[in-house]
PDB file of C-alpha atoms in Angstrom:
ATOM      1  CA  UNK A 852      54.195 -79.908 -99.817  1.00  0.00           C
ATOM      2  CA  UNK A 853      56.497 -77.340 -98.473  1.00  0.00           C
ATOM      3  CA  UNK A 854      58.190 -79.921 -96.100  1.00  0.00           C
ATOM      4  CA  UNK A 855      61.633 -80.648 -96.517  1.00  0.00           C
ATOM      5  CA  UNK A 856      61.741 -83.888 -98.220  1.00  0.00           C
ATOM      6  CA  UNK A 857      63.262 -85.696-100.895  1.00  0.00           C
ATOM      7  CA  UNK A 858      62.714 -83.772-103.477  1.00  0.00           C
ATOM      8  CA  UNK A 859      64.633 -80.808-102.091  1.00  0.00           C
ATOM      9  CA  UNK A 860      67.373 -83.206-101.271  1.00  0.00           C
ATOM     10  CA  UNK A 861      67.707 -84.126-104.823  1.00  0.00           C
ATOM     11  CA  UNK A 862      67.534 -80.432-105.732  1.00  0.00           C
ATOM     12  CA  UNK A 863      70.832 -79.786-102.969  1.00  0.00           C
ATOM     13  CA  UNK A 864      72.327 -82.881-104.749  1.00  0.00           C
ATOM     14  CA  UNK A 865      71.956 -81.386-108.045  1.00  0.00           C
ATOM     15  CA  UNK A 866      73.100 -77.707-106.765  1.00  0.00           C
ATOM     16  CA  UNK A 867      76.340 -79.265-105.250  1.00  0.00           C
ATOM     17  CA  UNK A 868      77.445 -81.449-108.368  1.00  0.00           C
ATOM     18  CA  UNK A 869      76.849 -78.112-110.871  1.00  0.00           C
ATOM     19  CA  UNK A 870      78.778 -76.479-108.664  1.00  0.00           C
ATOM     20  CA  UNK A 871      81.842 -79.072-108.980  1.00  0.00           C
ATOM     21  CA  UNK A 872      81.034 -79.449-113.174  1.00  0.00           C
ATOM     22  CA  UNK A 873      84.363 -78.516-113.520  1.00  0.00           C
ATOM     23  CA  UNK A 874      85.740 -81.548-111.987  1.00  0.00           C
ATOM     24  CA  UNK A 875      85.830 -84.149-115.201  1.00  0.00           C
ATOM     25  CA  UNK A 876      85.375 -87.371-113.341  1.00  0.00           C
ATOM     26  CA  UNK A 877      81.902 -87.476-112.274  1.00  0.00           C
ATOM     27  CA  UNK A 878      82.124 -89.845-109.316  1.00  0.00           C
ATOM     28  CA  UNK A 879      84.831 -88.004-107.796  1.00  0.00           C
ATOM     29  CA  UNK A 880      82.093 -84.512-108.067  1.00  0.00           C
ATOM     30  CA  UNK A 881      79.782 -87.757-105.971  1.00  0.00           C
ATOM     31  CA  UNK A 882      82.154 -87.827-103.441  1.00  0.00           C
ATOM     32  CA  UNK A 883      81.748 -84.189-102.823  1.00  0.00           C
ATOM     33  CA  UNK A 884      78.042 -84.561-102.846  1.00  0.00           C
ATOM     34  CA  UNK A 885      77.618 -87.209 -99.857  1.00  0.00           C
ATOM     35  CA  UNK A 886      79.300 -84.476 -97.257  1.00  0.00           C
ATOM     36  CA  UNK A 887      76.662 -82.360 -98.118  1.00  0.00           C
ATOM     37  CA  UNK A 888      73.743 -84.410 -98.163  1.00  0.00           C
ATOM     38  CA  UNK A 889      74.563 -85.897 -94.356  1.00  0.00           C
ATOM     39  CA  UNK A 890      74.983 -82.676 -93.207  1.00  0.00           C
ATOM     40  CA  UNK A 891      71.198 -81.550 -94.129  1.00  0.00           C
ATOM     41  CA  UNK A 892      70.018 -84.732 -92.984  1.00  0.00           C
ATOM     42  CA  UNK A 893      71.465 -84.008 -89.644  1.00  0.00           C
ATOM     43  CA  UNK A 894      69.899 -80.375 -89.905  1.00  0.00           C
ATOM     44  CA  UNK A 895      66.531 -81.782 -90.422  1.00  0.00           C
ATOM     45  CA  UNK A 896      67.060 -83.657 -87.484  1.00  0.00           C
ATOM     46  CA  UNK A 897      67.440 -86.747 -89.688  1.00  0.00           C
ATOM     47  CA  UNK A 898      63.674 -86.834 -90.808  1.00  0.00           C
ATOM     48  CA  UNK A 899      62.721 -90.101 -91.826  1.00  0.00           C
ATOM     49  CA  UNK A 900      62.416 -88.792 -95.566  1.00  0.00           C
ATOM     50  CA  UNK A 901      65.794 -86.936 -95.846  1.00  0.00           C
ATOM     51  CA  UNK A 902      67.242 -90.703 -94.860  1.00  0.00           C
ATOM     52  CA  UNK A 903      65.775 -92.062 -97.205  1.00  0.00           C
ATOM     53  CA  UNK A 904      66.373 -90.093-100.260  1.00  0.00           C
ATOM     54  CA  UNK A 905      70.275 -89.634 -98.751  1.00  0.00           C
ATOM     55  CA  UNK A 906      70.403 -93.305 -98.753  1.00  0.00           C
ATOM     56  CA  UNK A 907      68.970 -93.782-102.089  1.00  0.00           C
ATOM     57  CA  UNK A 908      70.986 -91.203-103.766  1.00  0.00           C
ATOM     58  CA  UNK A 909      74.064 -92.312-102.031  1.00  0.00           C
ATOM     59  CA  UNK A 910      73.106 -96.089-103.290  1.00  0.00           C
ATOM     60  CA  UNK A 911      72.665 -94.716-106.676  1.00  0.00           C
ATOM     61  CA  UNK A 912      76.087 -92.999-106.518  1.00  0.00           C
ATOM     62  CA  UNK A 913      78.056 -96.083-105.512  1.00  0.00           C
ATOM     63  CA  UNK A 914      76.366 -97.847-108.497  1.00  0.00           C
ATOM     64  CA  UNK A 915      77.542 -95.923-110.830  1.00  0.00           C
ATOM     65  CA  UNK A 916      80.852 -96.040-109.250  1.00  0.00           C
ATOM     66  CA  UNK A 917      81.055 -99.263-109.473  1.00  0.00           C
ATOM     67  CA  UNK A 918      79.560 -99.994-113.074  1.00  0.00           C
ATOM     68  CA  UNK A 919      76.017-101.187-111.394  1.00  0.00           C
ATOM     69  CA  UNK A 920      72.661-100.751-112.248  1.00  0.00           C
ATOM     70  CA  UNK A 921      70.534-100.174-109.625  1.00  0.00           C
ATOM     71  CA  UNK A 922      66.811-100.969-109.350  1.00  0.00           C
ATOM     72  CA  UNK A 923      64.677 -98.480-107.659  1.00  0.00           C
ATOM     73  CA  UNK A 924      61.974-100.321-105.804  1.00  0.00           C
ATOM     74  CA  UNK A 925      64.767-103.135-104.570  1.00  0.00           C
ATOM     75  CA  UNK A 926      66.672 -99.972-103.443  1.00  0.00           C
ATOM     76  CA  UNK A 927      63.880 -98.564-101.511  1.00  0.00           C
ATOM     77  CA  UNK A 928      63.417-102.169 -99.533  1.00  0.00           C
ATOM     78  CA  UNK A 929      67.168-102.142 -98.854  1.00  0.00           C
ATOM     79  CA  UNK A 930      66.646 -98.527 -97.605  1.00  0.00           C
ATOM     80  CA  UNK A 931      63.361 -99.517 -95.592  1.00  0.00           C
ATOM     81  CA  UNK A 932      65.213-102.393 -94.218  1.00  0.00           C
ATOM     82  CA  UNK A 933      68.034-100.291 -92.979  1.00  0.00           C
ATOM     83  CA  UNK A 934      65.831 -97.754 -91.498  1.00  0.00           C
ATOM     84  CA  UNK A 935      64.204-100.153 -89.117  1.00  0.00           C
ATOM     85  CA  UNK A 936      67.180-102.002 -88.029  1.00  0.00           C
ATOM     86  CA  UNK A 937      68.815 -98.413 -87.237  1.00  0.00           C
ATOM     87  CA  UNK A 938      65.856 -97.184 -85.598  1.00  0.00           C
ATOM     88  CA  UNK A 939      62.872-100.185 -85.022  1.00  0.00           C
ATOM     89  CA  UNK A 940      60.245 -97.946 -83.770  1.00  0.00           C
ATOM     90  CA  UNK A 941      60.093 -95.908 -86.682  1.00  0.00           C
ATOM     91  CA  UNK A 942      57.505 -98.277 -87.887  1.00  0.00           C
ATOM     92  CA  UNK A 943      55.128 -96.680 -86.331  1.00  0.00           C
ATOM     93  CA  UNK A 944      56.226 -93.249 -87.521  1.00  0.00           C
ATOM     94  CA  UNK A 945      53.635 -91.464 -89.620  1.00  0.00           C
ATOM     95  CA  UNK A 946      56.366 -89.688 -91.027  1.00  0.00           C
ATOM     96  CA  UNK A 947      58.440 -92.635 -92.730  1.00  0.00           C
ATOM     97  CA  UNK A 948      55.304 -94.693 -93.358  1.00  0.00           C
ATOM     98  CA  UNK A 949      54.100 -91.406 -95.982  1.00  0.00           C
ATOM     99  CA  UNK A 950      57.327 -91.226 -97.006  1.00  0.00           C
ATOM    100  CA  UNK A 951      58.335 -94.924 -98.382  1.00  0.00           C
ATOM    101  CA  UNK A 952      54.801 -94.970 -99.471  1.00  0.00           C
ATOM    102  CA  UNK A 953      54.485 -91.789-101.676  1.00  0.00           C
ATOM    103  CA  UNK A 954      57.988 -93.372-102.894  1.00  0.00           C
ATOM    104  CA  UNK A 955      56.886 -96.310-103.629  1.00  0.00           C
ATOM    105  CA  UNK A 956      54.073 -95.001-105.481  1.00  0.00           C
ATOM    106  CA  UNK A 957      56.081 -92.819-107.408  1.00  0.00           C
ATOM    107  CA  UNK A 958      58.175 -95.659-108.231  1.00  0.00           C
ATOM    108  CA  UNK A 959      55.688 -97.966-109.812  1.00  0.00           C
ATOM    109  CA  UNK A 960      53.184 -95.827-111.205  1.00  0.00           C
ATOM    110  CA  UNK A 961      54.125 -91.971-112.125  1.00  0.00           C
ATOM    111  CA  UNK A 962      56.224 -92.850-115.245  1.00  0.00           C
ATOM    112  CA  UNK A 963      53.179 -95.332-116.209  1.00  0.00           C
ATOM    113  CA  UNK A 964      50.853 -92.781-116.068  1.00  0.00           C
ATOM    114  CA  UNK A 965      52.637 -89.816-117.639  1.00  0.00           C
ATOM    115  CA  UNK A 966      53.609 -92.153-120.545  1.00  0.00           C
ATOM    116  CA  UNK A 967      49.671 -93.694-120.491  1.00  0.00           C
ATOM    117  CA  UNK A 968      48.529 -90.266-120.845  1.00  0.00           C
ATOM    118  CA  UNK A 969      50.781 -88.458-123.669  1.00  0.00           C
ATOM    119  CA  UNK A 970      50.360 -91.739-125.474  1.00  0.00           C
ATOM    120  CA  UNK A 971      46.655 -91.115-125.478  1.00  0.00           C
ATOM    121  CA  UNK A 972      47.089 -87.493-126.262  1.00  0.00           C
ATOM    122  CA  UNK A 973      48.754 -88.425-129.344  1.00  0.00           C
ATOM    123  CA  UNK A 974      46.642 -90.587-130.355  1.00  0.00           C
ATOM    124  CA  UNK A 975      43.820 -88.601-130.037  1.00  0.00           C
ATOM    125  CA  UNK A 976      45.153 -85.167-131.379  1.00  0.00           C
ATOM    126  CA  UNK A 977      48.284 -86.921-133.729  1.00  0.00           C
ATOM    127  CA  UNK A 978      50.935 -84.478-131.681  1.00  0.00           C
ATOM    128  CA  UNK A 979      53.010 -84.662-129.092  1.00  0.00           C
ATOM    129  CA  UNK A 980      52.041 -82.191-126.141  1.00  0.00           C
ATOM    130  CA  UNK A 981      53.462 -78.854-125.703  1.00  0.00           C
ATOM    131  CA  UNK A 982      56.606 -78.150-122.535  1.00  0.00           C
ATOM    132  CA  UNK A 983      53.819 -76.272-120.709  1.00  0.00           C
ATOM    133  CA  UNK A 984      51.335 -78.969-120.669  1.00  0.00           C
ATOM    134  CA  UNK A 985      54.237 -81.904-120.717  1.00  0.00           C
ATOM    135  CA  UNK A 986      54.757 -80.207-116.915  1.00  0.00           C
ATOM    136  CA  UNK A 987      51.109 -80.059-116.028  1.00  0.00           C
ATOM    137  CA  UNK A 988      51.310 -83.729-116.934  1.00  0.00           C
ATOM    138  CA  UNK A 989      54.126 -84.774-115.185  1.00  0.00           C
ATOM    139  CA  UNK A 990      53.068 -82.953-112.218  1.00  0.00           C
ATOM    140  CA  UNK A 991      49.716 -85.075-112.352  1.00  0.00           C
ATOM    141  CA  UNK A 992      51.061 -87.906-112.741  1.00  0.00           C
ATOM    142  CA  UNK A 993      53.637 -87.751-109.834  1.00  0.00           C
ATOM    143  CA  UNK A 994      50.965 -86.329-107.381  1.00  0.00           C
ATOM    144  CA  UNK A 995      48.483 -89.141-107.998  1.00  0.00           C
ATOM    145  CA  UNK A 996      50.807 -91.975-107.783  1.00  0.00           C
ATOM    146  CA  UNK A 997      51.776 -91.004-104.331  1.00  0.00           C
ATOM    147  CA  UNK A 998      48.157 -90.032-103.515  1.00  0.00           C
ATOM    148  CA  UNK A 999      47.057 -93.560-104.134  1.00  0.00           C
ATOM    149  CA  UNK A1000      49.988 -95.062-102.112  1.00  0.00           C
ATOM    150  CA  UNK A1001      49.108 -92.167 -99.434  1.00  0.00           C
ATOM    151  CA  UNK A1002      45.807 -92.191 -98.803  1.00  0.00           C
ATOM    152  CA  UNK A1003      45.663 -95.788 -97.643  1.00  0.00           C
ATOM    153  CA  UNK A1004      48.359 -95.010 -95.080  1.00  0.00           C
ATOM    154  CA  UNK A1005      46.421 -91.803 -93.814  1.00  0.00           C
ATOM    155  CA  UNK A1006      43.395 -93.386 -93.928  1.00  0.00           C
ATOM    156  CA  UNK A1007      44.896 -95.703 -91.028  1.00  0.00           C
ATOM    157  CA  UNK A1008      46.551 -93.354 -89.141  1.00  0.00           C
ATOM    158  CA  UNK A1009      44.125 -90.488 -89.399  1.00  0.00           C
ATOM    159  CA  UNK A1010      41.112 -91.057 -90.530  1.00  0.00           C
ATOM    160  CA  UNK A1011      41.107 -88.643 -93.381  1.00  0.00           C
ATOM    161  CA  UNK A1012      42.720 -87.556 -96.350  1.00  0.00           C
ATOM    162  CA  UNK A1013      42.847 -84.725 -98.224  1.00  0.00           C
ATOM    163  CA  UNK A1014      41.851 -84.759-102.048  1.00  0.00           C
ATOM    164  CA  UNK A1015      43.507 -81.106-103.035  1.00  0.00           C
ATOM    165  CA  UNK A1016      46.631 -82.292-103.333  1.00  0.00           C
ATOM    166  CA  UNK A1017      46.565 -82.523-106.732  1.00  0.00           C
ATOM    167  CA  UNK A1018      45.279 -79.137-107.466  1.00  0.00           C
ATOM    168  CA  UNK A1019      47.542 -77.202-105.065  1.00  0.00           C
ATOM    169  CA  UNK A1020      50.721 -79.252-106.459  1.00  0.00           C
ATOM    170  CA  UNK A1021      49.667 -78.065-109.960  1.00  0.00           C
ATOM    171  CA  UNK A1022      49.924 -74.224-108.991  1.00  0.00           C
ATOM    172  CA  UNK A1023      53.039 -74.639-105.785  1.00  0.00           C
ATOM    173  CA  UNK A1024      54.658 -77.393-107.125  1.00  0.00           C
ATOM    174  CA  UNK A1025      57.241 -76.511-109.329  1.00  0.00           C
ATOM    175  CA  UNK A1026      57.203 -73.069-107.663  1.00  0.00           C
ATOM    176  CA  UNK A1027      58.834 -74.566-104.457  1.00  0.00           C
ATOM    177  CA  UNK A1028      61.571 -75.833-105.842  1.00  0.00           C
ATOM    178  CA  UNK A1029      62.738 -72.404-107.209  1.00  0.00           C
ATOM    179  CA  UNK A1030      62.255 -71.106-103.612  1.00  0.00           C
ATOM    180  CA  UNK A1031      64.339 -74.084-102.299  1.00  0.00           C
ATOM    181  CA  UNK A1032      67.330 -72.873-104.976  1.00  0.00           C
ATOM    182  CA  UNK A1033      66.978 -69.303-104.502  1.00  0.00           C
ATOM    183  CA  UNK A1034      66.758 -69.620-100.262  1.00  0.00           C
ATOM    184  CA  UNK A1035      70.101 -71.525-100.357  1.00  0.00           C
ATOM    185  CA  UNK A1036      72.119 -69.247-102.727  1.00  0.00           C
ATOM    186  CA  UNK A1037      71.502 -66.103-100.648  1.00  0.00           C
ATOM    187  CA  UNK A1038      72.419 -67.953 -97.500  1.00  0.00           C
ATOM    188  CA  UNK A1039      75.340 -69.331 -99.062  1.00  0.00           C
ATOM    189  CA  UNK A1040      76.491 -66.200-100.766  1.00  0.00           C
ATOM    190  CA  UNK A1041      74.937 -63.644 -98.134  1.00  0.00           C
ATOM    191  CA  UNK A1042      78.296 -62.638 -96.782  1.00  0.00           C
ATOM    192  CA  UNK A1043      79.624 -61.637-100.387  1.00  0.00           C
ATOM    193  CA  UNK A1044      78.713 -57.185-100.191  1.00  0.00           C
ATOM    194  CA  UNK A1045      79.330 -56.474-103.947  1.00  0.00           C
ATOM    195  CA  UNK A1046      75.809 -58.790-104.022  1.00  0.00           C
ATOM    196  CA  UNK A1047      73.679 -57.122-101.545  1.00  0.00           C
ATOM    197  CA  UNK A1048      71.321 -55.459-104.365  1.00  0.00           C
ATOM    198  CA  UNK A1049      70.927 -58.709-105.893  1.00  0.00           C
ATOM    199  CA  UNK A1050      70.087 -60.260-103.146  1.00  0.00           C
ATOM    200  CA  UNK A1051      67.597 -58.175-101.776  1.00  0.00           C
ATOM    201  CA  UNK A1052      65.810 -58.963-105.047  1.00  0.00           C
ATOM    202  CA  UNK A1053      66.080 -62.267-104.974  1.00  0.00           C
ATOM    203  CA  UNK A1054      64.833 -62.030-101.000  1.00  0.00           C
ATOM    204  CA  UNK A1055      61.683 -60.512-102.474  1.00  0.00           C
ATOM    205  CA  UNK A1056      60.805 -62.904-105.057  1.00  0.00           C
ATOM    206  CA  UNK A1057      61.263 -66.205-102.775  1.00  0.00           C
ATOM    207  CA  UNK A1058      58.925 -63.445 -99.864  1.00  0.00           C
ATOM    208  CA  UNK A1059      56.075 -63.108-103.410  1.00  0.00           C
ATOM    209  CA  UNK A1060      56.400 -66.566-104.036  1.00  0.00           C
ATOM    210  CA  UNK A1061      55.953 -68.006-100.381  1.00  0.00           C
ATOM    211  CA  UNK A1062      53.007 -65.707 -99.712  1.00  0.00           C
ATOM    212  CA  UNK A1063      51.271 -66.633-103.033  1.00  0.00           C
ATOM    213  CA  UNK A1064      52.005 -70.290-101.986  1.00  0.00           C
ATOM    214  CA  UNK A1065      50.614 -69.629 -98.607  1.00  0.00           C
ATOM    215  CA  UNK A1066      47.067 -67.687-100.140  1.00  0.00           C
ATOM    216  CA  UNK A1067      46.771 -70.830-102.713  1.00  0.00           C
ATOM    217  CA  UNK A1068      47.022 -73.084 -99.889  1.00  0.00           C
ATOM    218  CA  UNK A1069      44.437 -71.153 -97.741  1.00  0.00           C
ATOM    219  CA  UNK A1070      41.721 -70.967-100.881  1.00  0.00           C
ATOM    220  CA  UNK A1071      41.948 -74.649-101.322  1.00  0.00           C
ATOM    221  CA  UNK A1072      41.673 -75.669 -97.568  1.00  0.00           C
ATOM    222  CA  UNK A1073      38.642 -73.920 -97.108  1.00  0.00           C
ATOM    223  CA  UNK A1074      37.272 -76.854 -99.743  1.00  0.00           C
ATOM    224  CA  UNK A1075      34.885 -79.790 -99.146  1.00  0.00           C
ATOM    225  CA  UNK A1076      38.013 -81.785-100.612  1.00  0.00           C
ATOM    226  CA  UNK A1077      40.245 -80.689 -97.849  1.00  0.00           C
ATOM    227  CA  UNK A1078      39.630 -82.964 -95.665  1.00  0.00           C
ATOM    228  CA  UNK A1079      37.526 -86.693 -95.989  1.00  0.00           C
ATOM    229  CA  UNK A1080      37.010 -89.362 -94.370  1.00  0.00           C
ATOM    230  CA  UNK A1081      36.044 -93.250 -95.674  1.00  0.00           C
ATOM    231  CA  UNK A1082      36.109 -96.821 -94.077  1.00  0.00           C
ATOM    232  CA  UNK A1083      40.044 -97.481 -94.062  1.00  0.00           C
ATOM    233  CA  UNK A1084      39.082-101.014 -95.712  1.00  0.00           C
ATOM    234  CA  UNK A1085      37.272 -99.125 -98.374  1.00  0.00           C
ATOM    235  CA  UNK A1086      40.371 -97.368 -99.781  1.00  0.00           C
ATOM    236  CA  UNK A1087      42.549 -99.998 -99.419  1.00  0.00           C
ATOM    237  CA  UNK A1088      40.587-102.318-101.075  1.00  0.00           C
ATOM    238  CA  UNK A1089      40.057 -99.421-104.279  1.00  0.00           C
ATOM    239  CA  UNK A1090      44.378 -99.409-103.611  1.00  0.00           C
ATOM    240  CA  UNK A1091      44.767-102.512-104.398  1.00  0.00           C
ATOM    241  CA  UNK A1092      42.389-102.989-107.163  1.00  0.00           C
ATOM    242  CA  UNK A1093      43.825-100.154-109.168  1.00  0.00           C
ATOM    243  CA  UNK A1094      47.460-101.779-108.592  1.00  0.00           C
ATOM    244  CA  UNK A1095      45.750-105.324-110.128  1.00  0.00           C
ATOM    245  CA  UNK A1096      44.026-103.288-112.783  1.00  0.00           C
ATOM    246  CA  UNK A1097      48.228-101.740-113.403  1.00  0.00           C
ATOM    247  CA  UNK A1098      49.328-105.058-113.338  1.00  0.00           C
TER     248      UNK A1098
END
C-alpha cells in the first residue's frame, strides 16, 4: 500500500490545482496540472499505474473542457487499450494487470458497497453514521472491491494472496496519504531558511508515521492471513459469482 500509485497521483493533482485556486477559470488551473503529472510519471519510471491514473485524470480534464461527461469504466478500456498499443508486452506485467484490476474493481463495486452498507446502518439504527465511522466505511469498501478484482489476478500469477489487506488499510490507509502531502511540501519548500524549524517538525511526524506504518505492517504479516493459497479456478469462479450476485 505504500507504492506509488494512483492514489498519490490524484493527491499531486489535487496539491497542484489548490495551489493555482487563485486562477478563476478552472481548466486553465488543468492545464497547469498535466506538466506536473507527466513529470512524476516519468520519475516513477512510468509505472504502469501512474499511466494510468495520468491518463484517466488527463481524460477527465479534457471532458470537462470540453462540456463532456465521461464514463469511468469506458475510460479505463480506452486507457487499457492505449497502454498495450504503446507498450504490447505489458500484458503480461503483474504490475498493470493489479493495477486496471483493483481499478476496475473500485469502479464497479466500492460506491455499491459503501452506499449498501450505510443504507443498512440506517435502517437498522434509524441514523446516519458518524465522520469517523463514514471513513472506516469507505475505507472497507474501497479495499474489498479491489481485493475481489485482485485476488483472482494474484491467484494466477502467484499462487497466493494475502487476506490483511483490509485490516492494515484500515489503520495505514488514510495515514499515507498525509505522509505523501507532508514529504512533498518539505521537498518543495526545503530551500526556504525562515522554515527550517517547521520543517524539522514536520520531518519527524512523516519519520513517526512511516515507522508506525512499518510496525503495523510487520504485526499483521506475521498472520495466518498473510499469505494463502487456493485453486486459481476456485477464486475466480467465487469472482464471478459475487459480480452475478451485484448484477
Amino acid at each position: 500500500i505504500t507504492a506509488v500509485s494512483g492514489l498519490h497521483v490524484g493527491i499531486a493533482a489535487s496539491f497542484v490545482l489548490a495551489l493555482f485556486s487563485f486562477i478563476k477559470k478552472r481548466w486553465l488551473r488543468y492545464i497547469f496540472v498535466v506538466p506536473v503529472l507527466v513529470f512524476l510519471a516519468a520519475v516513477t519510471g512510468f509505472s504502469p499505474s501512474v499511466i494510468r491514473s495520468v491518463f484517466m485524470i488527463c481524460a477527465g480534464y479534457a471532458g470537462y473542457i470540453l462540456l463532456r461527461r465521461t464514463d469511468s469504466l469506458n475510460l479505463l478500456g480506452a486507457v487499457l487499450t492505449l497502454c498495450l498499443v504503446i507498450s504490447p508486452f505489458s500484458a503480461y506485467s503483474a504490475s498493470l494487470l493489479l493495477s486496471f484490476a483493483a481499478t476496475a474493481g473500485l469502479v464497479l463495486f466500492a460506491s455499491p458497497l459503501q452506499t449498501a452498507f450505510t443504507t443498512w446502518y440506517f435502517k437498522w439504527r434509524g441514523k446516519y453514521l458518524s465522520a469517523f465511522f463514514r471513513g472506516i466505511v469507505s475505507t472497507l469498501s474501497v479495499s474489498l472491491a479491489c481485493t475481489v478484482f485482485t485476488v483472482p489476478v494474484s491467484m494466477a500469477l502467484f499462487d497466493t494472496f494475502s487476506a490483511v489487506g483490509l485490516l492494515t488499510n484500515i489503520f495505514c490507509l488514510w495515514l499515507i496519504n498525509y505522509i505523501f502531502i507532508f514529504s512533498a511540501v518539505t521537498v518543495i519548500l526545503s530551500g526556504v531558511e525562515i522554515l527550517g524549524p517547521f520543517f524539522a517538525v514536520l520531518s519527524l511526524l512523516v519519520n513517526w508515521s512511516v515507522k508506525y506504518i512499518m510496525k503495523i505492517s510487520d504485526i499483521f504479516s506475521e498472520t495466518v492471513l498473510s499469505e494463502l493459497s487456493a485453486k486459481p479456478a476456485t477464486v475466480i469462479l467465487a469472482a464471478v459469482i459475487g459480480y452475478v450476485v451485484y448484477l
